[in-house]
Amino acid sequence: MYAQLKLELEADDIDYKKSSNLQGILMENIDTEYAGILHGNQLNPYSQCLIRENGKNIWCIKTLTEEAYEQIIQPMSEVKSVVFKKSGRDVGVTKWQMDRCEERELLDEFYDTSCPKYLDIQFMTPTAFKQDGRYVIYPDLRLIYGSLMRKYSAVSGELDMIDEDLLNQLVDHSSITRYRLQTILFPMEKTNITGFVGNISIRVHGPETLARYVRLLLRFGEFSGVGIKTGMGMGAMRYNRREPK
């Protein structure tokens, strides 16, 4: 089960730059033993980010498994305020919203619903990848698909997406047809990471099945995030649905 908890924060002057602080606040509000397990994971079953939506600052906490939902979202849904330790500032939570989606829903859509050849992605917080020890700060389709396939396979009970042949097919039959991007810094405790935000459009050539695979990954990515540091607030993405003509 995938889930998302949106917490509306009672503050207009905080933004994504506080995301890494929010990860610390999250860890303080969940079971200590489970927090220790998360610190040891290579691929976390959650992501979180701070976004601006309808003029409000929204803290989004997303989980990818039933256990993560119970251990993270359930306790965080009881939080009435968040305290930033360095400044001592106490920020109230004014609204809570929960959304859930079963993995089966994504698979049913994959098998039963036609898919357009053009798919649009919005990168809402700084996004980056790491390849051969170096940061990649632009949207490379192999890195986008590969990141989402690894995250999906780590939590899926239905479908293993660790498939080099499938990845090659998706890359060979996809192209970025439009983009509007900018680089932006994501501050961490002792350093900054450069990432990108903005929008891209992807065209999938060839069989519609390949477009359906891409859609499945993008819908999953709305919960998992894409690229590095998604638990700290990077890599938040949205699949923008196109209305059928």
mmCIF file of C-alpha atoms in Angstrom:
data_model
loop_
_atom_site.group_PDB
_atom_site.id
_atom_site.type_symbol
_atom_site.label_atom_id
_atom_site.label_comp_id
_atom_site.label_asym_id
_atom_site.label_seq_id
_atom_site.Cartn_x
_atom_site.Cartn_y
_atom_site.Cartn_z
ATOM 1 C CA MET A 1 0.000 0.000 0.000
ATOM 2 C CA TYR A 2 1.195 3.500 -0.859
ATOM 3 C CA ALA A 3 0.106 6.404 1.326
ATOM 4 C CA GLN A 4 0.559 10.151 1.585
ATOM 5 C CA LEU A 5 -0.010 12.422 4.562
ATOM 6 C CA LYS A 6 -0.157 16.167 3.920
ATOM 7 C CA LEU A 7 0.405 18.468 6.888
ATOM 8 C CA GLU A 8 -0.402 22.133 6.342
ATOM 9 C CA LEU A 9 2.089 24.192 8.334
ATOM 10 C CA GLU A 10 1.140 27.461 9.996
ATOM 11 C CA ALA A 11 4.067 29.440 8.578
ATOM 12 C CA ASP A 12 4.595 31.373 5.370
ATOM 13 C CA ASP A 13 8.348 31.880 5.626
ATOM 14 C CA ILE A 14 9.663 28.310 5.437
ATOM 15 C CA ASP A 15 10.360 26.406 2.235
ATOM 16 C CA TYR A 16 12.054 23.308 0.823
ATOM 17 C CA LYS A 17 15.358 24.459 2.374
ATOM 18 C CA LYS A 18 14.012 23.210 5.724
ATOM 19 C CA SER A 19 13.307 19.725 4.347
ATOM 20 C CA SER A 20 16.355 18.052 5.896
ATOM 21 C CA ASN A 21 15.331 19.506 9.283
ATOM 22 C CA LEU A 22 11.891 17.999 8.802
ATOM 23 C CA GLN A 23 13.439 14.556 8.331
ATOM 24 C CA GLY A 24 14.969 14.924 11.793
ATOM 25 C CA ILE A 25 11.605 15.962 13.220
ATOM 26 C CA LEU A 26 9.998 12.920 11.586
ATOM 27 C CA MET A 27 12.572 10.581 13.167
ATOM 28 C CA GLU A 28 11.933 12.106 16.594
ATOM 29 C CA ASN A 29 8.218 11.350 16.323
ATOM 30 C CA ILE A 30 8.388 7.680 15.346
ATOM 31 C CA ASP A 31 9.470 4.544 17.200
ATOM 32 C CA THR A 32 13.197 4.706 18.032
ATOM 33 C CA GLU A 33 13.891 1.122 16.984
ATOM 34 C CA TYR A 34 12.171 1.595 13.621
ATOM 35 C CA ALA A 35 14.054 4.863 13.072
ATOM 36 C CA GLY A 36 17.287 2.908 13.578
ATOM 37 C CA ILE A 37 16.210 0.380 10.951
ATOM 38 C CA LEU A 38 15.502 3.200 8.489
ATOM 39 C CA HIS A 39 18.972 4.666 9.031
ATOM 40 C CA GLY A 40 20.468 1.335 7.957
ATOM 41 C CA ASN A 41 18.380 0.963 4.794
ATOM 42 C CA GLN A 42 19.838 1.586 1.344
ATOM 43 C CA LEU A 43 16.387 2.167 -0.167
ATOM 44 C CA ASN A 44 13.933 3.702 2.279
ATOM 45 C CA PRO A 45 10.219 2.805 2.240
ATOM 46 C CA TYR A 46 9.294 6.482 2.591
ATOM 47 C CA SER A 47 9.937 9.933 1.169
ATOM 48 C CA GLN A 48 9.130 13.410 2.437
ATOM 49 C CA CYS A 49 9.246 16.931 1.093
ATOM 50 C CA LEU A 50 8.056 20.465 1.704
ATOM 51 C CA ILE A 51 6.141 22.095 -1.133
ATOM 52 C CA ARG A 52 4.088 25.216 -1.754
ATOM 53 C CA GLU A 53 0.495 24.431 -2.731
ATOM 54 C CA ASN A 54 -2.393 26.895 -3.073
ATOM 55 C CA GLY A 55 -0.445 29.515 -1.162
ATOM 56 C CA LYS A 56 0.245 27.175 1.768
ATOM 57 C CA ASN A 57 3.344 25.328 2.953
ATOM 58 C CA ILE A 58 2.612 21.607 2.869
ATOM 59 C CA TRP A 59 4.776 18.929 4.451
ATOM 60 C CA CYS A 60 4.204 15.732 2.457
ATOM 61 C CA ILE A 61 5.134 12.404 4.048
ATOM 62 C CA LYS A 62 4.775 9.361 1.805
ATOM 63 C CA THR A 63 5.176 5.650 2.523
ATOM 64 C CA LEU A 64 5.525 2.622 0.256
ATOM 65 C CA THR A 65 4.685 -0.321 2.538
ATOM 66 C CA GLU A 66 2.055 -1.248 5.118
ATOM 67 C CA GLU A 67 4.705 -1.342 7.841
ATOM 68 C CA ALA A 68 6.018 2.118 6.934
ATOM 69 C CA TYR A 69 2.449 3.436 6.937
ATOM 70 C CA GLU A 70 1.870 2.092 10.450
ATOM 71 C CA GLN A 71 5.251 3.208 11.775
ATOM 72 C CA ILE A 72 5.495 6.629 10.104
ATOM 73 C CA ILE A 73 2.218 8.036 8.831
ATOM 74 C CA GLN A 74 -0.004 6.873 11.678
ATOM 75 C CA PRO A 75 2.073 8.549 14.423
ATOM 76 C CA MET A 76 2.713 11.631 12.271
ATOM 77 C CA SER A 77 -1.034 12.044 11.713
ATOM 78 C CA GLU A 78 -1.304 12.831 15.444
ATOM 79 C CA VAL A 79 1.288 15.621 15.362
ATOM 80 C CA LYS A 80 -0.151 19.040 16.253
ATOM 81 C CA SER A 81 3.041 21.067 15.753
ATOM 82 C CA VAL A 82 6.649 20.673 14.646
ATOM 83 C CA VAL A 83 9.619 22.102 16.532
ATOM 84 C CA PHE A 84 12.776 23.232 14.739
ATOM 85 C CA LYS A 85 15.450 22.556 17.345
ATOM 86 C CA LYS A 86 18.139 24.971 16.164
ATOM 87 C CA SER A 87 15.835 27.977 16.252
ATOM 88 C CA GLY A 88 13.472 26.628 18.902
ATOM 89 C CA ARG A 89 10.586 27.603 16.667
ATOM 90 C CA ASP A 90 7.282 25.780 17.154
ATOM 91 C CA VAL A 91 5.180 25.678 13.961
ATOM 92 C CA GLY A 92 1.569 24.594 14.224
ATOM 93 C CA VAL A 93 -0.137 22.090 11.945
ATOM 94 C CA THR A 94 -3.490 23.465 10.805
ATOM 95 C CA LYS A 95 -4.753 20.751 8.466
ATOM 96 C CA TRP A 96 -4.224 17.042 7.808
ATOM 97 C CA GLN A 97 -5.035 15.142 4.612
ATOM 98 C CA MET A 98 -4.529 11.430 3.968
ATOM 99 C CA ASP A 99 -4.482 9.631 0.601
ATOM 100 C CA ARG A 100 -3.934 5.921 0.018
ATOM 101 C CA CYS A 101 -3.400 3.801 -3.077
ATOM 102 C CA GLU A 102 -3.061 0.038 -3.354
ATOM 103 C CA GLU A 103 -0.310 -1.344 -5.578
ATOM 104 C CA ARG A 104 -3.036 -3.345 -7.315
ATOM 105 C CA GLU A 105 -4.617 -0.077 -8.535
ATOM 106 C CA LEU A 106 -1.461 0.796 -10.469
ATOM 107 C CA LEU A 107 -1.239 -2.701 -11.931
ATOM 108 C CA ASP A 108 -4.921 -2.713 -12.915
ATOM 109 C CA GLU A 109 -4.361 0.603 -14.697
ATOM 110 C CA PHE A 110 -1.294 -0.889 -16.411
ATOM 111 C CA TYR A 111 -3.276 -3.838 -17.778
ATOM 112 C CA ASP A 112 -6.683 -2.245 -18.385
ATOM 113 C CA THR A 113 -6.248 1.448 -19.254
ATOM 114 C CA SER A 114 -4.769 2.813 -22.456
ATOM 115 C CA CYS A 115 -1.851 5.210 -22.121
ATOM 116 C CA PRO A 116 -0.903 8.296 -24.156
ATOM 117 C CA LYS A 117 2.499 8.361 -25.821
ATOM 118 C CA TYR A 118 3.291 11.729 -24.234
ATOM 119 C CA LEU A 119 3.821 11.857 -20.467
ATOM 120 C CA ASP A 120 4.585 14.965 -18.414
ATOM 121 C CA ILE A 121 6.629 15.149 -15.221
ATOM 122 C CA GLN A 122 7.032 17.996 -12.755
ATOM 123 C CA PHE A 123 10.093 17.907 -10.487
ATOM 124 C CA MET A 124 8.849 19.823 -7.448
ATOM 125 C CA THR A 125 11.966 19.811 -5.261
ATOM 126 C CA PRO A 126 15.653 19.738 -6.275
ATOM 127 C CA THR A 127 16.363 16.445 -8.032
ATOM 128 C CA ALA A 128 19.723 14.816 -8.733
ATOM 129 C CA PHE A 129 21.271 11.416 -9.356
ATOM 130 C CA LYS A 130 24.601 9.815 -8.562
ATOM 131 C CA GLN A 131 26.482 7.885 -11.231
ATOM 132 C CA ASP A 132 30.042 6.576 -10.955
ATOM 133 C CA GLY A 133 30.539 8.638 -7.807
ATOM 134 C CA ARG A 134 29.477 11.913 -9.424
ATOM 135 C CA TYR A 135 26.306 13.946 -9.176
ATOM 136 C CA VAL A 136 24.150 14.214 -12.295
ATOM 137 C CA ILE A 137 22.066 17.398 -12.239
ATOM 138 C CA TYR A 138 19.952 17.008 -15.367
ATOM 139 C CA PRO A 139 17.065 14.644 -16.252
ATOM 140 C CA ASP A 140 18.681 11.590 -17.863
ATOM 141 C CA LEU A 141 15.946 9.080 -18.782
ATOM 142 C CA ARG A 142 18.100 6.045 -17.972
ATOM 143 C CA LEU A 143 18.730 7.421 -14.492
ATOM 144 C CA ILE A 144 15.077 8.389 -13.966
ATOM 145 C CA TYR A 145 13.740 5.002 -15.057
ATOM 146 C CA GLY A 146 16.503 3.079 -13.276
ATOM 147 C CA SER A 147 15.926 4.908 -9.995
ATOM 148 C CA LEU A 148 12.186 4.269 -10.078
ATOM 149 C CA MET A 149 12.622 0.615 -11.106
ATOM 150 C CA ARG A 150 14.952 -0.063 -8.172
ATOM 151 C CA LYS A 151 12.676 1.673 -5.692
ATOM 152 C CA TYR A 152 9.611 -0.140 -7.047
ATOM 153 C CA SER A 153 11.253 -3.576 -6.951
ATOM 154 C CA ALA A 154 12.457 -3.000 -3.374
ATOM 155 C CA VAL A 155 8.885 -2.787 -2.061
ATOM 156 C CA SER A 156 6.691 -4.541 -4.631
ATOM 157 C CA GLY A 157 5.076 -7.857 -3.846
ATOM 158 C CA GLU A 158 3.710 -8.177 -7.369
ATOM 159 C CA LEU A 159 6.291 -7.226 -9.991
ATOM 160 C CA ASP A 160 10.100 -7.256 -10.170
ATOM 161 C CA MET A 161 11.295 -4.327 -12.277
ATOM 162 C CA ILE A 162 15.031 -5.033 -11.965
ATOM 163 C CA ASP A 163 15.371 -5.922 -15.627
ATOM 164 C CA GLU A 164 18.227 -4.492 -17.705
ATOM 165 C CA ASP A 165 16.544 -5.493 -20.973
ATOM 166 C CA LEU A 166 13.345 -3.645 -20.026
ATOM 167 C CA LEU A 167 15.350 -0.598 -18.931
ATOM 168 C CA ASN A 168 17.174 -0.581 -22.269
ATOM 169 C CA GLN A 169 13.878 -0.829 -24.159
ATOM 170 C CA LEU A 170 12.353 2.053 -22.209
ATOM 171 C CA VAL A 171 15.402 4.243 -22.815
ATOM 172 C CA ASP A 172 15.715 3.305 -26.499
ATOM 173 C CA HIS A 173 12.034 4.064 -27.141
ATOM 174 C CA SER A 174 11.775 7.311 -25.124
ATOM 175 C CA SER A 175 12.857 10.864 -25.740
ATOM 176 C CA ILE A 176 12.460 14.187 -23.954
ATOM 177 C CA THR A 177 10.493 16.414 -26.316
ATOM 178 C CA ARG A 178 10.103 19.500 -24.139
ATOM 179 C CA TYR A 179 11.618 20.842 -20.953
ATOM 180 C CA ARG A 180 11.563 23.874 -18.712
ATOM 181 C CA LEU A 181 14.155 23.432 -15.997
ATOM 182 C CA GLN A 182 16.468 25.319 -13.702
ATOM 183 C CA THR A 183 19.246 24.264 -11.351
ATOM 184 C CA ILE A 184 18.805 25.037 -7.692
ATOM 185 C CA LEU A 185 20.722 24.335 -4.481
ATOM 186 C CA PHE A 186 19.452 21.940 -1.830
ATOM 187 C CA PRO A 187 21.044 22.787 1.546
ATOM 188 C CA MET A 188 22.131 20.043 3.914
ATOM 189 C CA GLU A 189 23.836 20.297 7.285
ATOM 190 C CA LYS A 190 27.399 20.784 6.029
ATOM 191 C CA THR A 191 27.063 21.152 2.274
ATOM 192 C CA ASN A 192 24.796 22.008 -0.646
ATOM 193 C CA ILE A 193 23.754 19.661 -3.439
ATOM 194 C CA THR A 194 22.829 21.104 -6.822
ATOM 195 C CA GLY A 195 19.661 19.675 -8.335
ATOM 196 C CA PHE A 196 17.087 20.619 -10.922
ATOM 197 C CA VAL A 197 13.411 21.564 -10.728
ATOM 198 C CA GLY A 198 10.841 22.133 -13.444
ATOM 199 C CA ASN A 199 8.987 20.189 -16.094
ATOM 200 C CA ILE A 200 9.739 17.732 -18.888
ATOM 201 C CA SER A 201 7.602 15.960 -21.480
ATOM 202 C CA ILE A 202 8.506 12.438 -22.572
ATOM 203 C CA ARG A 203 7.433 10.782 -25.797
ATOM 204 C CA VAL A 204 7.380 6.986 -25.800
ATOM 205 C CA HIS A 205 7.808 5.426 -29.242
ATOM 206 C CA GLY A 206 6.914 1.871 -30.178
ATOM 207 C CA PRO A 207 4.448 -0.467 -28.440
ATOM 208 C CA GLU A 208 1.926 1.076 -26.057
ATOM 209 C CA THR A 209 3.036 -1.454 -23.435
ATOM 210 C CA LEU A 210 6.240 0.538 -23.011
ATOM 211 C CA ALA A 211 4.262 3.734 -22.364
ATOM 212 C CA ARG A 212 2.233 1.823 -19.772
ATOM 213 C CA TYR A 213 5.439 0.775 -18.013
ATOM 214 C CA VAL A 214 6.590 4.400 -17.924
ATOM 215 C CA ARG A 215 3.219 5.528 -16.546
ATOM 216 C CA LEU A 216 3.382 2.847 -13.847
ATOM 217 C CA LEU A 217 6.824 4.054 -12.794
ATOM 218 C CA LEU A 218 5.785 7.716 -12.784
ATOM 219 C CA ARG A 219 2.683 7.055 -10.716
ATOM 220 C CA PHE A 220 4.785 5.090 -8.235
ATOM 221 C CA GLY A 221 7.331 7.913 -8.255
ATOM 222 C CA GLU A 222 4.711 10.305 -6.897
ATOM 223 C CA PHE A 223 5.061 8.352 -3.639
ATOM 224 C CA SER A 224 8.713 7.224 -3.751
ATOM 225 C CA GLY A 225 10.372 10.292 -5.204
ATOM 226 C CA VAL A 226 13.151 9.904 -7.764
ATOM 227 C CA GLY A 227 16.923 10.072 -7.504
ATOM 228 C CA ILE A 228 18.945 10.675 -4.348
ATOM 229 C CA LYS A 229 18.079 11.962 -0.860
ATOM 230 C CA THR A 230 14.301 11.497 -1.221
ATOM 231 C CA GLY A 231 14.056 10.908 2.534
ATOM 232 C CA MET A 232 15.610 14.342 3.084
ATOM 233 C CA GLY A 233 13.284 16.221 0.734
ATOM 234 C CA MET A 234 14.895 15.939 -2.687
ATOM 235 C CA GLY A 235 13.384 14.314 -5.772
ATOM 236 C CA ALA A 236 9.684 14.998 -5.183
ATOM 237 C CA MET A 237 7.864 14.553 -8.483
ATOM 238 C CA ARG A 238 4.371 14.703 -9.940
ATOM 239 C CA TYR A 239 3.018 12.880 -12.984
ATOM 240 C CA ASN A 240 0.797 15.415 -14.738
ATOM 241 C CA ARG A 241 -2.030 13.547 -16.440
ATOM 242 C CA ARG A 242 -3.010 14.646 -19.920
ATOM 243 C CA GLU A 243 -6.718 14.815 -20.612
ATOM 244 C CA PRO A 244 -7.715 12.479 -23.463
ATOM 245 C CA LYS A 245 -8.628 14.353 -26.644
#
